[in-house]
GROMACS .gro file of C-alpha atoms in nm:
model
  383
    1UNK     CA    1  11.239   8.362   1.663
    2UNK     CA    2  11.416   8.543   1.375
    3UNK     CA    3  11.807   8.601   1.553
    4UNK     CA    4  11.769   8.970   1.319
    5UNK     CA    5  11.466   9.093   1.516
    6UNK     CA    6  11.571   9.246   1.806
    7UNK     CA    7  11.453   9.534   1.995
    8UNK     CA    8  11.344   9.454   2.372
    9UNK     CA    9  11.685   9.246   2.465
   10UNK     CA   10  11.668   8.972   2.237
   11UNK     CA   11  11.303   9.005   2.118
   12UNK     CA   12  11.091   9.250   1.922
   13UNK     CA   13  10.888   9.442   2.118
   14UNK     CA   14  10.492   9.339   2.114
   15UNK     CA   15  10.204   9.562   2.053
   16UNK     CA   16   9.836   9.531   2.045
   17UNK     CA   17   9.603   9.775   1.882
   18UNK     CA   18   9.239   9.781   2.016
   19UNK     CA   19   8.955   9.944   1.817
   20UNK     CA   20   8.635  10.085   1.974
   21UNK     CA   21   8.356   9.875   1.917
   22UNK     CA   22   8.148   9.856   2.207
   23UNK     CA   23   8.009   9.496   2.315
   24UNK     CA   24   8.188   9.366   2.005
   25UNK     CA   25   8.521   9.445   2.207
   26UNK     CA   26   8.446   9.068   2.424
   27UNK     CA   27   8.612   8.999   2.073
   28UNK     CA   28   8.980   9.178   2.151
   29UNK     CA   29   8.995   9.003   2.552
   30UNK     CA   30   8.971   8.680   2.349
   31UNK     CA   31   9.229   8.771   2.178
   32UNK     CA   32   9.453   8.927   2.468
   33UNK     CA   33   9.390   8.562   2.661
   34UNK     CA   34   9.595   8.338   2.356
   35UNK     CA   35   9.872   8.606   2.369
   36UNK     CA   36   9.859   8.559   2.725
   37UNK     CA   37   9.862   8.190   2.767
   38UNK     CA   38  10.138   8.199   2.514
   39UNK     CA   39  10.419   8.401   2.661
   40UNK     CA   40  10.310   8.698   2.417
   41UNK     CA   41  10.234   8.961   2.633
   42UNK     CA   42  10.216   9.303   2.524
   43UNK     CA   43  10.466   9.561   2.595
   44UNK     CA   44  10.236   9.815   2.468
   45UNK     CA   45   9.841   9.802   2.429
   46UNK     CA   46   9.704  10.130   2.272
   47UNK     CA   47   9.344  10.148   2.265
   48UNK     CA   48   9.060  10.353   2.173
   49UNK     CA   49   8.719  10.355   2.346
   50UNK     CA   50   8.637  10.002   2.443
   51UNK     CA   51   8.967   9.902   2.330
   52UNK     CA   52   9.116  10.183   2.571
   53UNK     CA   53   8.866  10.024   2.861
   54UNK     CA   54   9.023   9.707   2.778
   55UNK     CA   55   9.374   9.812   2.736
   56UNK     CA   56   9.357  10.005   3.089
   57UNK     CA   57   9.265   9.649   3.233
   58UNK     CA   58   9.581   9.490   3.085
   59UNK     CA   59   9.776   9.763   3.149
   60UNK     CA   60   9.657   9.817   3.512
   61UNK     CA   61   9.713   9.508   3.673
   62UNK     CA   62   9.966   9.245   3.782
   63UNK     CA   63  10.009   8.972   3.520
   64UNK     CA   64   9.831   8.694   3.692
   65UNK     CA   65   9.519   8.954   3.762
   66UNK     CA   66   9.520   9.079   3.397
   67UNK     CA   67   9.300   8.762   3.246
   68UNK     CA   68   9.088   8.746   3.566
   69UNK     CA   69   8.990   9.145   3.575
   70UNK     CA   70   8.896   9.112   3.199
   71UNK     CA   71   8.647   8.849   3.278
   72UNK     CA   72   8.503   9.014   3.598
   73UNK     CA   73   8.464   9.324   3.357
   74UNK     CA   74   8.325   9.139   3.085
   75UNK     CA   75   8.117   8.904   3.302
   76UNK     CA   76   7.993   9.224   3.509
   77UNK     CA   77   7.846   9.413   3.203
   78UNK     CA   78   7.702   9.112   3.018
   79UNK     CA   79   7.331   9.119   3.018
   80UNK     CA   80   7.103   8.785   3.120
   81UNK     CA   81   7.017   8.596   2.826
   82UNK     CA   82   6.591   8.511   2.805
   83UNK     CA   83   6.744   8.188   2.658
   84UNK     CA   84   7.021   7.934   2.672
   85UNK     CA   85   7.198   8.047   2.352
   86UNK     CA   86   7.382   7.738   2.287
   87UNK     CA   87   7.067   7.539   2.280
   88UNK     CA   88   6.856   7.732   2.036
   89UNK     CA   89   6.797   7.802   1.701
   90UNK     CA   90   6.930   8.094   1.524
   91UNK     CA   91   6.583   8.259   1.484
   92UNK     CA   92   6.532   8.219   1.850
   93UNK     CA   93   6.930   8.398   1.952
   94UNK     CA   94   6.814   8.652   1.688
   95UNK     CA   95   6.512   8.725   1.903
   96UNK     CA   96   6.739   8.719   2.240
   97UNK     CA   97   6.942   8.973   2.106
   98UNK     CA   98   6.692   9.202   2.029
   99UNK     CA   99   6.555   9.201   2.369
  100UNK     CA  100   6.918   9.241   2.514
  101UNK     CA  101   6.982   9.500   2.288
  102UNK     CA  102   6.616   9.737   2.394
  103UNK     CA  103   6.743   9.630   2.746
  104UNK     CA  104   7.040   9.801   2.692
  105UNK     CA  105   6.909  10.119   2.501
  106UNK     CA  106   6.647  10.170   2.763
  107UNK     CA  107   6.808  10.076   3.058
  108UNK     CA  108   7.167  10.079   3.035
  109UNK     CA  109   7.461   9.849   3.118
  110UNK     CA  110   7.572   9.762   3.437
  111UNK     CA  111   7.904   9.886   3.570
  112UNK     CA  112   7.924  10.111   3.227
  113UNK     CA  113   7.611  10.379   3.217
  114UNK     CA  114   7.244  10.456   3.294
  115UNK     CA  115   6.992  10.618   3.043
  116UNK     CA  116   6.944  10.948   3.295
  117UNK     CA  117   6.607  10.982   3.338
  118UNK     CA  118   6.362  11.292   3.329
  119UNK     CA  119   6.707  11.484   3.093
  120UNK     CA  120   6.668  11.817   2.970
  121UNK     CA  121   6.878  11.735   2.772
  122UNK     CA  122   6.624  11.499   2.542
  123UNK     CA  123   6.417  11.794   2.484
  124UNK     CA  124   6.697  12.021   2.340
  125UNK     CA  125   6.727  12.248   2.616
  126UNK     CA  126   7.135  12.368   2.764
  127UNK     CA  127   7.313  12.125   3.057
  128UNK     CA  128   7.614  12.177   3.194
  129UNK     CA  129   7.876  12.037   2.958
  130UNK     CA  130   7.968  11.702   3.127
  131UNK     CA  131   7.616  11.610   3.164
  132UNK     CA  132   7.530  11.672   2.807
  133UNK     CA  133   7.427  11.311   2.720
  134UNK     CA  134   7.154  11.104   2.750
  135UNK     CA  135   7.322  10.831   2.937
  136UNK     CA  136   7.539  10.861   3.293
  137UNK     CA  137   7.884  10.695   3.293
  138UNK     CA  138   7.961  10.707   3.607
  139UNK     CA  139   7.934  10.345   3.683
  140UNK     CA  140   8.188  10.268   3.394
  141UNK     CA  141   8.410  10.535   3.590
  142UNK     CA  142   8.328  10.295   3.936
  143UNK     CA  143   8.366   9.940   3.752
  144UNK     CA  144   8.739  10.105   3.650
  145UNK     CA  145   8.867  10.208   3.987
  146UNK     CA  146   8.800   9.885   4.128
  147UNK     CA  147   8.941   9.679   3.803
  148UNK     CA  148   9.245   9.926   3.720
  149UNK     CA  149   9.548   9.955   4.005
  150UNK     CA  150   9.705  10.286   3.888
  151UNK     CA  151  10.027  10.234   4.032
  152UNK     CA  152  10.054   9.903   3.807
  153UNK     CA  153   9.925  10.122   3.509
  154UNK     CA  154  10.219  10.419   3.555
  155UNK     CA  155  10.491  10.173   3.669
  156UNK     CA  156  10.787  10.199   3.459
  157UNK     CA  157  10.832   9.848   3.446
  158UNK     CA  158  10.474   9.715   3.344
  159UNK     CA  159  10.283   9.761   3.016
  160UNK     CA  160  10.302  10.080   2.809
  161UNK     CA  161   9.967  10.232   2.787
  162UNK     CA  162   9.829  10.480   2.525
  163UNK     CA  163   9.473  10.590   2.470
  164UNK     CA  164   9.366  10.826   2.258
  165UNK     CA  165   9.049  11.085   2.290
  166UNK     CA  166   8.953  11.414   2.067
  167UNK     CA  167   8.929  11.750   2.232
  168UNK     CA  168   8.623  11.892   2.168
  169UNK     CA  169   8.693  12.273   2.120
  170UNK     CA  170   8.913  12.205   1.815
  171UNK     CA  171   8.872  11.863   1.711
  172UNK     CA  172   9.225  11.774   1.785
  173UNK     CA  173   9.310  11.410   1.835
  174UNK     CA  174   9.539  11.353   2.174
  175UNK     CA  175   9.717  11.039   2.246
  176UNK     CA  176   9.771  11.025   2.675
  177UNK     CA  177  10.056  10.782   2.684
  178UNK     CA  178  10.236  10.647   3.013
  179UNK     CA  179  10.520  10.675   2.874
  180UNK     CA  180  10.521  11.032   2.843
  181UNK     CA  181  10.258  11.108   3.147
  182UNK     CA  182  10.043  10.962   3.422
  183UNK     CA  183   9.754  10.817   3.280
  184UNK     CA  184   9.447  10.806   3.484
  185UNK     CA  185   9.061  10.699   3.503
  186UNK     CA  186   8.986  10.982   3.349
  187UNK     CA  187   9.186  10.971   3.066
  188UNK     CA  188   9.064  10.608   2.965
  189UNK     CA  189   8.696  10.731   3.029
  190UNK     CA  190   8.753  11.025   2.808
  191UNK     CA  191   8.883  10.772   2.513
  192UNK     CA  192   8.536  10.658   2.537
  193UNK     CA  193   8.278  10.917   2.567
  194UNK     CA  194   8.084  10.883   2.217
  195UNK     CA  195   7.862  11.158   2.203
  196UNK     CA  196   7.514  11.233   2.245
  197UNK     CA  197   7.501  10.895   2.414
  198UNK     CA  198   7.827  10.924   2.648
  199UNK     CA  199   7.914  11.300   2.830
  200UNK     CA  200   8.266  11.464   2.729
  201UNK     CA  201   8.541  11.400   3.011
  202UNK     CA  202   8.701  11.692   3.151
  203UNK     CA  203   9.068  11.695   3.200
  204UNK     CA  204   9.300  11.971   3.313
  205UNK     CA  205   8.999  12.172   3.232
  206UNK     CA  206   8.929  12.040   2.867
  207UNK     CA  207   8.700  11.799   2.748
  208UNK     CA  208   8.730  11.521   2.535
  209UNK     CA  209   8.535  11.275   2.349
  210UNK     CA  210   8.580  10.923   2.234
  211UNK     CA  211   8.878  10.931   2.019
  212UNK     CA  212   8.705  10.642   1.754
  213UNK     CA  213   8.566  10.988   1.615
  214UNK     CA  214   8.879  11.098   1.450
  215UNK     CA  215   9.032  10.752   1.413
  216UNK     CA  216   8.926  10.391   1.577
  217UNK     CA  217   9.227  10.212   1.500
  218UNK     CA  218   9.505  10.380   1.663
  219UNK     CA  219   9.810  10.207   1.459
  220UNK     CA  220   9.929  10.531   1.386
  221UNK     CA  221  10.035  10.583   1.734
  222UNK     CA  222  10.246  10.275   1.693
  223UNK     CA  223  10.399  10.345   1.338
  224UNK     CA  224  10.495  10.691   1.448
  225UNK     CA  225  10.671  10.579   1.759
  226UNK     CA  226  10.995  10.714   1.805
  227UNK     CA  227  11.305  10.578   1.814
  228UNK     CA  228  11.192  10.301   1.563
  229UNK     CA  229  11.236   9.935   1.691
  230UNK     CA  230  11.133   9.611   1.550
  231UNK     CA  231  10.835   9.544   1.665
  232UNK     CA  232  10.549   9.266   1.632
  233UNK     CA  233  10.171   9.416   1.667
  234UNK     CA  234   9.833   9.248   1.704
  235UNK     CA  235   9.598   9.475   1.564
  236UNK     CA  236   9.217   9.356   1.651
  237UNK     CA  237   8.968   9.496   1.396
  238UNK     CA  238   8.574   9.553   1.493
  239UNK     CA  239   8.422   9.631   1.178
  240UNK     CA  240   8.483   9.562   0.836
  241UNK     CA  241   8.521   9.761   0.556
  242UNK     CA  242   8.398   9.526   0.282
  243UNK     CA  243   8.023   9.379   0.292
  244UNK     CA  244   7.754   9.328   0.079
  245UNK     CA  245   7.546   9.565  -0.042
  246UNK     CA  246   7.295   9.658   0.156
  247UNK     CA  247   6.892   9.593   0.058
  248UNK     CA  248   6.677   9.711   0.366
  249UNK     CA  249   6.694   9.971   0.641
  250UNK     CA  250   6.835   9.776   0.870
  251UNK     CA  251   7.139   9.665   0.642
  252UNK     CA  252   7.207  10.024   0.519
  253UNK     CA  253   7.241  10.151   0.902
  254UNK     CA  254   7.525   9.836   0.944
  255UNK     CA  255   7.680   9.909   0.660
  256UNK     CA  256   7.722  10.292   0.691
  257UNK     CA  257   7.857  10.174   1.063
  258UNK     CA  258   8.075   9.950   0.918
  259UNK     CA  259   8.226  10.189   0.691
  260UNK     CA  260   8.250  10.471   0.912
  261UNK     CA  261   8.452  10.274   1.231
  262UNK     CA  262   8.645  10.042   1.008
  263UNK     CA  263   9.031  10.063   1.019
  264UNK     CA  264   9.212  10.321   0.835
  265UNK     CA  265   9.508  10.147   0.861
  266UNK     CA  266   9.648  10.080   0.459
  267UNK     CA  267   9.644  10.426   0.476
  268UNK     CA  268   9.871  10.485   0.781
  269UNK     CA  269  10.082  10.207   0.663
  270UNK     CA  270  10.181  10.366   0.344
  271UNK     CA  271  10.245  10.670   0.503
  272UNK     CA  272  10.507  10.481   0.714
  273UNK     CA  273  10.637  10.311   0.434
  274UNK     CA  274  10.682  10.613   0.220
  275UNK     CA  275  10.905  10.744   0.525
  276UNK     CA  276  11.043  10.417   0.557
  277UNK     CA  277  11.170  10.426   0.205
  278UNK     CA  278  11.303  10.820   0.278
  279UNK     CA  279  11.475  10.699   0.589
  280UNK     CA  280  11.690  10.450   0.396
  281UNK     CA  281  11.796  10.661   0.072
  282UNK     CA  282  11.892  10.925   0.315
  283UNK     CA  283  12.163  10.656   0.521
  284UNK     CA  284  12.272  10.544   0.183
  285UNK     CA  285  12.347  10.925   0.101
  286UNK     CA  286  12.498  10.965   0.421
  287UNK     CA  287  12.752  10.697   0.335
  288UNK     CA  288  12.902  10.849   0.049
  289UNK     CA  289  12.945  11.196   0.234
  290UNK     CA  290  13.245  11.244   0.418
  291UNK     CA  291  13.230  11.352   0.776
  292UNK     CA  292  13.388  11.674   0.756
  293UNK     CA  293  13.174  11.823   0.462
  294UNK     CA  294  12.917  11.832   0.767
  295UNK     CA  295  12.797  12.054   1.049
  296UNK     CA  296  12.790  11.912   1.410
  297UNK     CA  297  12.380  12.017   1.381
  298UNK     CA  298  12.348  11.777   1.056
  299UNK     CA  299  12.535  11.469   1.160
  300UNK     CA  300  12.344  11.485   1.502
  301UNK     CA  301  12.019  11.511   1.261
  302UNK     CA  302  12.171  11.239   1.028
  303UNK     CA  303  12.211  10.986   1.365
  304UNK     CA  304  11.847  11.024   1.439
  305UNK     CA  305  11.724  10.852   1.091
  306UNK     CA  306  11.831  10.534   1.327
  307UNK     CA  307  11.862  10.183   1.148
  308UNK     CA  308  11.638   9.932   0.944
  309UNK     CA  309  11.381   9.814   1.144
  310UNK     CA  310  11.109   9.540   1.007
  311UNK     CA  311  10.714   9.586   1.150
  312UNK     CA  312  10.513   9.265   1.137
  313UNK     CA  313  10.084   9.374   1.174
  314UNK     CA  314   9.909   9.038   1.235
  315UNK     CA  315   9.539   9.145   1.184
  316UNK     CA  316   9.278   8.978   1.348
  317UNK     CA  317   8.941   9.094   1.273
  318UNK     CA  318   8.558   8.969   1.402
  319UNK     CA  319   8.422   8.757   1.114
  320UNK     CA  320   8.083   8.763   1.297
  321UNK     CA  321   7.788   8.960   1.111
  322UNK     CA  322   7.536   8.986   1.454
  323UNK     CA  323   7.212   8.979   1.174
  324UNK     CA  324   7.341   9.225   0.963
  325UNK     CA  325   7.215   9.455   1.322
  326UNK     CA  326   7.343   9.817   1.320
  327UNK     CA  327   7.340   9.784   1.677
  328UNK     CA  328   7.537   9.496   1.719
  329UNK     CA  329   7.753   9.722   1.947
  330UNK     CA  330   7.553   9.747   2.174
  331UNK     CA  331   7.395   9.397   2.223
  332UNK     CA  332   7.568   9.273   2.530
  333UNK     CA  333   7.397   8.965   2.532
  334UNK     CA  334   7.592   8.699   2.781
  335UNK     CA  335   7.548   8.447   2.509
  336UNK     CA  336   7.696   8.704   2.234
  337UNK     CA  337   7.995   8.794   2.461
  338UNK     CA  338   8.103   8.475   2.525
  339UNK     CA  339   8.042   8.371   2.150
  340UNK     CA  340   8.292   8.673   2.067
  341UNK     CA  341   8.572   8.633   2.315
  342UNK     CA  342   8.576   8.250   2.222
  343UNK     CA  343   8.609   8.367   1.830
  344UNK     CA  344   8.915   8.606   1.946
  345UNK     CA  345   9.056   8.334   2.138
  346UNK     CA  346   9.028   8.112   1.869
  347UNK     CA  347   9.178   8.355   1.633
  348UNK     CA  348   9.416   8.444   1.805
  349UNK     CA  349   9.546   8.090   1.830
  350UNK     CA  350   9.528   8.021   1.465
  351UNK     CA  351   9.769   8.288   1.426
  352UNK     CA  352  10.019   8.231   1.706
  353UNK     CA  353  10.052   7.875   1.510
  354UNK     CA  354  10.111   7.974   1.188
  355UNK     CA  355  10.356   8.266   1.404
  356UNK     CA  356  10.391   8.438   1.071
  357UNK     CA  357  10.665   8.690   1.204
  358UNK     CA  358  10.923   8.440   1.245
  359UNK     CA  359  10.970   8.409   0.840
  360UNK     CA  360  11.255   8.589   0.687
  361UNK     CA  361  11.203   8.941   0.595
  362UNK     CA  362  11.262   9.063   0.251
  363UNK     CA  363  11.547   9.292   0.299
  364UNK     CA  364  11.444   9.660   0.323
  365UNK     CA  365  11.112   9.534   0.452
  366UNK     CA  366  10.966   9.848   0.630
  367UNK     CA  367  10.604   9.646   0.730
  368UNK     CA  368  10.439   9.306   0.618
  369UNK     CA  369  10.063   9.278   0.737
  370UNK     CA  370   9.979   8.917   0.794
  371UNK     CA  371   9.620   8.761   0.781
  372UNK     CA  372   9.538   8.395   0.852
  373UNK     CA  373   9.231   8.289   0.752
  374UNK     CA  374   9.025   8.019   0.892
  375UNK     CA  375   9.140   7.744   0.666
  376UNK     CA  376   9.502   7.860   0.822
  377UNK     CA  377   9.654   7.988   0.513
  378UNK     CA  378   9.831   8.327   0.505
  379UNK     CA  379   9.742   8.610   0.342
  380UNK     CA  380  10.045   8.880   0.335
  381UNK     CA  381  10.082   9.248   0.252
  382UNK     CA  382  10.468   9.374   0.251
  383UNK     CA  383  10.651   9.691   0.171
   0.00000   0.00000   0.00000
């Protein structure tokens, strides 16, 4: 690796960004099993709603649990396929995954939530605010306290967790980080209650909803990280922002979801790089300005702009279109799952080969966003 990037001993440090995305998050534990099997593990996962529920598992266990409590989750909330989806026609996994996918509106999923029945709530009239939903959670918050080992999660010398989740009195993002606070169930759950369908969590007598409402790619939680090391993230992307244009119902409904959960991340990244760019005009000023022309206050201010430091994003996003379905989130079809995680780990792979990071920076390089496409070329952003 590149002898200049150094910021965890002799390495940069590794993070992986998790979006919400529901049953399309099989997708980001493909992923986390190449980094894995490859010596890449995270030294910080930050997650939002099913990317928090996967982060927590990563976070919250031993290293040789981690890959095996991801695939008890995963296999645990998968739903039975009517057909052998590898030995099918497309029509005929089309029609499986609509059957999952009423399954799982009417029913629930196991180990996450159940559709509570006879609800008040359905017809419009008040519930208590943690049971304003039409499904129960409280399975998801059971499936988590025997997957997550909370002392692992808040050790000081395992993974660096952060989830994020909006409080719902004044729309505020939060970001509950263990390296700042204990991080518990709760806080993971409440990075994933998507109203009506999920209740609000209450913590330290707020509640909070899923934090994908405000943002559902957390980067910024990396890029604003202080102090400012080099650092080599994975960021896993759901949904896509570009598609065709839409010609039915059906298409318009996975299209506006699509465009409304997609990353926002060019936009946090040229936020960083405009501070980037601040951050080293204001060391070159402070070299020309002798010492004693300044207070104590500003040189101590001055020391805090820090050094140089490169950010490589390798983005890995889900190529697969479910049908054009607008609730492709929530078809947790066995067949589907284990379709996604194997296109994570595949990507995943693809881009630990090509290992884009290890190039030469351009000097002054604040961030370079890296995509490998299937045919293994590169595609790169830098500023």
């Amino acid at each position: 690796m590149d002898s200049k990037i150094k910021a965890i001993g002799t390495r940069p440090r590794v993070a992986l960004v998790l979006q919400g995305g529901g049953a399309l998050g099989a997708y980001q534990a493909g992923v986390y099993q190449a980094l894995h099997e490859h010596s890449l593990t995270p030294d910080w996962v930050v997650g939002t709603s099913i990317g928090a529920i996967n982060a927590a598992i990563i976070a919250g266990n031993e290293r040789e649990n981690r890959l095996d409590r991801l695939k008890t989750f995963w296999d645990e909330v998968a739903h039975s396929d009517l057909l052998d989806m590898r030995k099918v026609p497309d029509h005929a996994r089309r029609l499986n995954t609509i059957f999952t996918t009423v399954d799982t509106v009417t029913r629930g999923v196991p180990g996450m939530y159940a559709l509570r029945w006879f609800n008040p709530f359905f017809a419009g009239w008040p519930v208590e605010a943690e049971a304003a939903s039409f499904y129960d959670t409280s399975p998801l918050e059971e499936t988590l306290n025997r997957l997550v080992d909370l002392r692992a999660l808040n050790s000081s010398s395992g993974i660096r967790l952060t989830v994020s989740a909006i409080k719902v009195t004044c729309g505020r993002l939060e970001h509950f980080d263990t390296a700042h606070q204990p991080v518990s169930i709760k806080h993971v759950m409440a990075s994933g209650a998507l109203p009506p369908g999920f209740p609000p969590v209450r913590i330290d007598g707020d509640l909070y909803w899923d934090g994908g409402l405000y943002s559902n790619t957390p980067l910024e939680a990396v890029l604003a990280d202080e102090p400012r090391v080099d650092t080599i993230c994975f960021m896993v992307d759901l949904w896509s922002a570009d598609g065709p244009e839409p010609n039915t119902l059906e298409q318009v409904y996975t299209r506006q979801k699509d465009v409304l959960y997609a990353s926002r991340s060019r936009r946090h990244i040229d936020a960083y790089l405009r501070g980037h760019r601040l951050r080293r005009l204001v060391r070159a000023l402070r070299a020309k300005v002798p010492d004693d022309m300044l207070s104590e206050d500003e040189l101590r201010e001055l020391e805090k702009v820090g050094t140089d430091t490169t950010m490589h994003i390798v983005r890995l996003a889900y190529a697969g279109r479910d049908w054009q379905m607008a609730s492709k989130d929530l078809n947790f079809s066995k067949g589907s799952i284990e379709w996604r995680w194997e296109q994570g780990y595949q990507d995943a792979m693809r881009a630990i080969d090509h290992a884009a990071w290890r190039a030469e920076a351009p000097e002054g390089a604040g961030v370079l966003v890296h995509e490998i496409g299937p045919d293994g070329r590169e595609e790169r952003l830098s500023g």
